[in-house]
Amino acid sequence: MMFSNDSPFLNIPQALDARQALYIDGLRHAAQIADLAYRRLCSGLTEHVFSYCRNETPREFTYLYLDAWAFIDATDRFRSLWKMQPGTKSMPARYAPATVQEKLEGIRQLRNVSAHLAQKIDQIVSLNSSVLGSLSWVTAVSHTPLVVKTCFIRPGVMPAKVSDQLAMPAGRVDFVNESGWITMNAGKHKVVLSETYTVLIELVNYAEQALSAAFSDPTFETKRPADMFGIAELDTGKHDY
């Protein structure tokens, strides 16, 4: 999990004003959704590869795209919140909002393809692209000896020519649940989601360190309650379903 129980994101001080508390909550929720979506996407892609290796033919890709686009959307939300923080002059350059905006600009462009699909449909047609975009990745099917499969998915109707390519890692591959170098190609934009995930983790780790130092003041000892769940039984008037 991205956040441990003692993370400052889960232990916001009572003395913090409501706006600051909600800002930190927004970062936390965006990061949690992105983390869950990415790890589930890795697991789903890995299962697809192993299914194919068992001579099965996977046909259902919807849940993979649900997680891929959830990751993109949540990461873009994290990006938009990150640039709102005050007092950024004292931040290391690599974590400064301007730097982060540049690193995650591709995610913003991908998100816009999905969010404005109706306006971009002619562009997608002219590029022979898939309406949902195409995914490529690599999966380690064996560690000893090392065997890695490279794959891509292009959902939807096929044009006369398909230009989608298998994943060809250009750097270090960080495998999560045996898959990595996951790349989304949508419209005219192509982003390695795995590199974006690494950036997100680095930002969260930095933010946790900064918040822990800020919350160490005795005035911040009392924490706000969070994450409530409620349940009750409805009166059905003894009617059967």
CSV table of C-alpha atoms in Angstrom, one decimal:
chain,number,residue,atom,x,y,z
A,1,MET,CA,0.0,0.0,0.0
A,2,MET,CA,1.2,3.5,-0.7
A,3,PHE,CA,0.5,4.9,2.8
A,4,SER,CA,1.3,3.2,6.1
A,5,ASN,CA,-1.0,3.7,9.1
A,6,ASP,CA,1.3,6.3,10.6
A,7,SER,CA,1.6,8.4,7.3
A,8,PRO,CA,0.9,12.1,7.9
A,9,PHE,CA,-1.6,11.9,5.0
A,10,LEU,CA,-3.7,9.6,7.3
A,11,ASN,CA,-3.0,11.6,10.5
A,12,ILE,CA,-3.9,15.2,9.7
A,13,PRO,CA,-3.6,17.5,12.8
A,14,GLN,CA,-6.8,18.9,14.3
A,15,ALA,CA,-5.2,22.4,14.4
A,16,LEU,CA,-4.8,22.5,10.7
A,17,ASP,CA,-7.4,24.7,9.0
A,18,ALA,CA,-10.1,23.1,6.9
A,19,ARG,CA,-8.7,24.2,3.6
A,20,GLN,CA,-5.2,22.8,4.2
A,21,ALA,CA,-6.7,19.6,5.5
A,22,LEU,CA,-8.9,19.1,2.4
A,23,TYR,CA,-5.9,19.9,0.2
A,24,ILE,CA,-3.8,17.1,1.8
A,25,ASP,CA,-6.9,14.8,1.7
A,26,GLY,CA,-7.2,15.5,-2.1
A,27,LEU,CA,-3.5,14.6,-2.7
A,28,ARG,CA,-4.0,11.5,-0.6
A,29,HIS,CA,-7.1,10.2,-2.4
A,30,ALA,CA,-5.6,10.9,-5.8
A,31,ALA,CA,-2.4,9.0,-5.0
A,32,GLN,CA,-4.3,6.1,-3.4
A,33,ILE,CA,-6.6,5.7,-6.5
A,34,ALA,CA,-3.6,6.0,-8.9
A,35,ASP,CA,-1.6,3.4,-6.8
A,36,LEU,CA,-4.5,0.9,-6.7
A,37,ALA,CA,-5.3,1.4,-10.4
A,38,TYR,CA,-1.7,0.9,-11.5
A,39,ARG,CA,-1.1,-2.2,-9.3
A,40,ARG,CA,-4.3,-3.8,-10.5
A,41,LEU,CA,-3.4,-2.9,-14.1
A,42,CYS,CA,-0.1,-4.7,-13.7
A,43,SER,CA,-1.8,-7.8,-12.3
A,44,GLY,CA,-4.4,-7.8,-15.1
A,45,LEU,CA,-1.8,-7.5,-17.8
A,46,THR,CA,0.3,-10.3,-16.3
A,47,GLU,CA,-2.7,-12.6,-16.1
A,48,HIS,CA,-3.4,-11.9,-19.8
A,49,VAL,CA,0.1,-13.0,-20.7
A,50,PHE,CA,-0.1,-16.1,-18.6
A,51,SER,CA,-3.5,-16.9,-20.1
A,52,TYR,CA,-2.1,-16.7,-23.6
A,53,CYS,CA,0.8,-18.9,-22.5
A,54,ARG,CA,-1.8,-21.5,-21.4
A,55,ASN,CA,-3.2,-21.4,-25.0
A,56,GLU,CA,-6.2,-19.4,-23.9
A,57,THR,CA,-7.3,-16.4,-25.9
A,58,PRO,CA,-8.1,-13.3,-23.8
A,59,ARG,CA,-10.9,-11.3,-25.3
A,60,GLU,CA,-12.1,-9.0,-22.6
A,61,PHE,CA,-9.9,-5.8,-22.2
A,62,THR,CA,-12.4,-3.4,-20.6
A,63,TYR,CA,-11.2,-3.8,-17.0
A,64,LEU,CA,-7.6,-3.2,-18.1
A,65,TYR,CA,-8.6,0.1,-19.6
A,66,LEU,CA,-10.7,1.0,-16.6
A,67,ASP,CA,-7.6,0.8,-14.5
A,68,ALA,CA,-5.3,2.4,-17.1
A,69,TRP,CA,-7.6,5.5,-17.5
A,70,ALA,CA,-8.3,5.6,-13.7
A,71,PHE,CA,-4.5,5.8,-13.2
A,72,ILE,CA,-4.2,8.6,-15.8
A,73,ASP,CA,-7.1,10.6,-14.4
A,74,ALA,CA,-6.0,10.3,-10.7
A,75,THR,CA,-2.4,11.2,-11.5
A,76,ASP,CA,-3.6,14.2,-13.4
A,77,ARG,CA,-5.7,15.2,-10.4
A,78,PHE,CA,-2.6,14.8,-8.2
A,79,ARG,CA,-0.7,17.0,-10.7
A,80,SER,CA,-3.3,19.8,-10.6
A,81,LEU,CA,-3.3,19.8,-6.8
A,82,TRP,CA,0.5,19.7,-6.5
A,83,LYS,CA,0.8,23.0,-8.3
A,84,MET,CA,-1.5,24.7,-5.8
A,85,GLN,CA,0.8,24.4,-2.8
A,86,PRO,CA,2.2,27.6,-1.3
A,87,GLY,CA,5.8,28.2,-0.1
A,88,THR,CA,7.4,26.3,-3.1
A,89,LYS,CA,10.5,28.5,-3.2
A,90,SER,CA,12.2,26.4,-0.5
A,91,MET,CA,11.4,23.1,-2.2
A,92,PRO,CA,14.1,21.1,-4.0
A,93,ALA,CA,14.0,21.8,-7.7
A,94,ARG,CA,13.0,18.3,-8.7
A,95,TYR,CA,9.8,18.6,-6.6
A,96,ALA,CA,8.9,22.1,-7.5
A,97,PRO,CA,5.4,22.5,-9.2
A,98,ALA,CA,6.9,23.8,-12.5
A,99,THR,CA,9.2,20.7,-12.7
A,100,VAL,CA,6.4,18.3,-11.8
A,101,GLN,CA,4.1,20.0,-14.4
A,102,GLU,CA,6.7,19.4,-17.0
A,103,LYS,CA,7.2,15.7,-16.0
A,104,LEU,CA,3.5,15.0,-16.0
A,105,GLU,CA,2.5,17.1,-19.1
A,106,GLY,CA,2.1,13.9,-21.1
A,107,ILE,CA,-0.4,12.6,-18.5
A,108,ARG,CA,-2.4,15.8,-18.9
A,109,GLN,CA,-2.4,15.4,-22.7
A,110,LEU,CA,-3.6,11.8,-22.4
A,111,ARG,CA,-6.3,12.8,-20.0
A,112,ASN,CA,-7.6,15.4,-22.4
A,113,VAL,CA,-7.9,12.8,-25.2
A,114,SER,CA,-10.3,10.8,-23.0
A,115,ALA,CA,-12.1,13.8,-21.5
A,116,HIS,CA,-12.7,15.5,-24.9
A,117,LEU,CA,-13.2,12.4,-27.1
A,118,ALA,CA,-16.1,14.0,-29.0
A,119,GLN,CA,-14.0,17.0,-30.0
A,120,LYS,CA,-10.9,14.9,-30.9
A,121,ILE,CA,-12.7,12.1,-32.8
A,122,ASP,CA,-11.5,13.4,-36.2
A,123,GLN,CA,-7.9,13.5,-35.0
A,124,ILE,CA,-8.2,9.9,-33.7
A,125,VAL,CA,-9.6,8.8,-37.1
A,126,SER,CA,-6.9,10.6,-39.0
A,127,LEU,CA,-4.2,8.9,-36.9
A,128,ASN,CA,-5.8,5.4,-37.3
A,129,SER,CA,-5.9,5.3,-33.5
A,130,SER,CA,-8.1,3.2,-31.2
A,131,VAL,CA,-10.8,5.2,-29.4
A,132,LEU,CA,-9.6,3.9,-26.1
A,133,GLY,CA,-5.9,4.1,-27.0
A,134,SER,CA,-3.5,1.2,-27.2
A,135,LEU,CA,-1.5,-0.4,-24.3
A,136,SER,CA,2.0,-2.0,-24.6
A,137,TRP,CA,4.0,-3.6,-21.8
A,138,VAL,CA,6.5,-6.3,-20.9
A,139,THR,CA,5.9,-9.2,-18.5
A,140,ALA,CA,8.4,-11.5,-16.8
A,141,VAL,CA,7.0,-15.0,-17.3
A,142,SER,CA,10.1,-16.7,-15.8
A,143,HIS,CA,12.9,-15.5,-13.5
A,144,THR,CA,15.3,-18.4,-13.9
A,145,PRO,CA,16.1,-18.4,-16.8
A,146,LEU,CA,14.8,-14.9,-17.4
A,147,VAL,CA,12.0,-14.9,-20.0
A,148,VAL,CA,10.2,-11.6,-20.8
A,149,LYS,CA,7.3,-11.3,-23.1
A,150,THR,CA,6.6,-8.0,-24.9
A,151,CYS,CA,2.9,-7.3,-25.8
A,152,PHE,CA,0.4,-4.8,-26.9
A,153,ILE,CA,-3.4,-4.5,-26.9
A,154,ARG,CA,-5.3,-2.4,-29.5
A,155,PRO,CA,-9.0,-2.6,-28.7
A,156,GLY,CA,-11.9,-1.9,-31.1
A,157,VAL,CA,-12.2,-2.1,-34.9
A,158,MET,CA,-9.0,-2.5,-36.9
A,159,PRO,CA,-8.0,-0.1,-39.7
A,160,ALA,CA,-6.4,-1.3,-43.0
A,161,LYS,CA,-3.0,-0.8,-41.4
A,162,VAL,CA,-2.2,-1.2,-37.7
A,163,SER,CA,0.9,0.8,-36.6
A,164,ASP,CA,0.8,-0.2,-32.9
A,165,GLN,CA,4.1,-1.6,-31.7
A,166,LEU,CA,5.3,-4.0,-29.0
A,167,ALA,CA,6.9,-2.5,-26.0
A,168,MET,CA,10.6,-2.0,-26.3
A,169,PRO,CA,12.0,-0.7,-23.0
A,170,ALA,CA,14.5,2.2,-23.3
A,171,GLY,CA,15.6,2.1,-19.7
A,172,ARG,CA,15.3,0.3,-16.4
A,173,VAL,CA,12.1,-1.7,-16.0
A,174,ASP,CA,10.5,-1.8,-12.6
A,175,PHE,CA,8.3,-4.8,-12.5
A,176,VAL,CA,5.1,-4.6,-10.4
A,177,ASN,CA,3.2,-7.9,-10.1
A,178,GLU,CA,5.5,-9.1,-12.9
A,179,SER,CA,4.7,-6.4,-15.5
A,180,GLY,CA,6.3,-3.1,-16.3
A,181,TRP,CA,7.1,-0.5,-18.9
A,182,ILE,CA,3.4,0.0,-19.5
A,183,THR,CA,2.8,2.5,-22.2
A,184,MET,CA,-0.4,4.2,-23.3
A,185,ASN,CA,-0.7,5.6,-26.8
A,186,ALA,CA,-3.9,7.7,-27.3
A,187,GLY,CA,-4.5,10.2,-30.1
A,188,LYS,CA,-1.1,11.7,-30.9
A,189,HIS,CA,0.3,11.3,-27.3
A,190,LYS,CA,2.4,8.4,-25.9
A,191,VAL,CA,3.3,8.1,-22.2
A,192,VAL,CA,5.1,5.4,-20.3
A,193,LEU,CA,2.8,5.0,-17.4
A,194,SER,CA,5.4,3.0,-15.4
A,195,GLU,CA,7.7,6.0,-15.4
A,196,THR,CA,4.8,8.2,-14.3
A,197,TYR,CA,4.1,5.8,-11.4
A,198,THR,CA,7.7,6.2,-10.3
A,199,VAL,CA,7.4,10.0,-10.3
A,200,LEU,CA,4.2,9.7,-8.3
A,201,ILE,CA,5.9,7.6,-5.6
A,202,GLU,CA,8.8,10.0,-5.4
A,203,LEU,CA,6.4,12.9,-4.9
A,204,VAL,CA,4.4,11.1,-2.2
A,205,ASN,CA,7.6,10.1,-0.4
A,206,TYR,CA,8.9,13.7,-0.4
A,207,ALA,CA,5.5,15.0,0.7
A,208,GLU,CA,5.4,12.5,3.6
A,209,GLN,CA,8.8,13.6,4.8
A,210,ALA,CA,7.9,17.3,4.6
A,211,LEU,CA,4.5,16.8,6.3
A,212,SER,CA,6.0,14.7,9.1
A,213,ALA,CA,8.5,17.5,9.8
A,214,ALA,CA,5.8,20.1,9.8
A,215,PHE,CA,3.4,18.1,12.0
A,216,SER,CA,6.1,17.4,14.6
A,217,ASP,CA,5.2,20.6,16.4
A,218,PRO,CA,3.4,19.9,19.8
A,219,THR,CA,0.4,22.0,18.6
A,220,PHE,CA,-0.3,19.4,16.0
A,221,GLU,CA,-0.4,16.4,18.4
A,222,THR,CA,-4.2,15.9,18.2
A,223,LYS,CA,-5.2,14.3,14.9
A,224,ARG,CA,-8.4,14.7,12.9
A,225,PRO,CA,-10.6,11.6,12.7
A,226,ALA,CA,-10.8,10.2,9.1
A,227,ASP,CA,-12.4,7.6,6.8
A,228,MET,CA,-15.7,6.9,8.5
A,229,PHE,CA,-18.0,4.0,7.5
A,230,GLY,CA,-21.6,3.9,8.5
A,231,ILE,CA,-24.2,1.1,8.2
A,232,ALA,CA,-27.8,0.6,9.3
A,233,GLU,CA,-30.7,-1.7,8.4
A,234,LEU,CA,-33.6,-0.3,6.5
A,235,ASP,CA,-37.2,-1.0,7.5
A,236,THR,CA,-38.6,-3.0,4.6
A,237,GLY,CA,-42.1,-3.3,6.1
A,238,LYS,CA,-41.8,-7.2,6.0
A,239,HIS,CA,-42.0,-7.2,2.2
A,240,ASP,CA,-40.2,-10.0,0.3
A,241,TYR,CA,-37.9,-9.2,-2.6
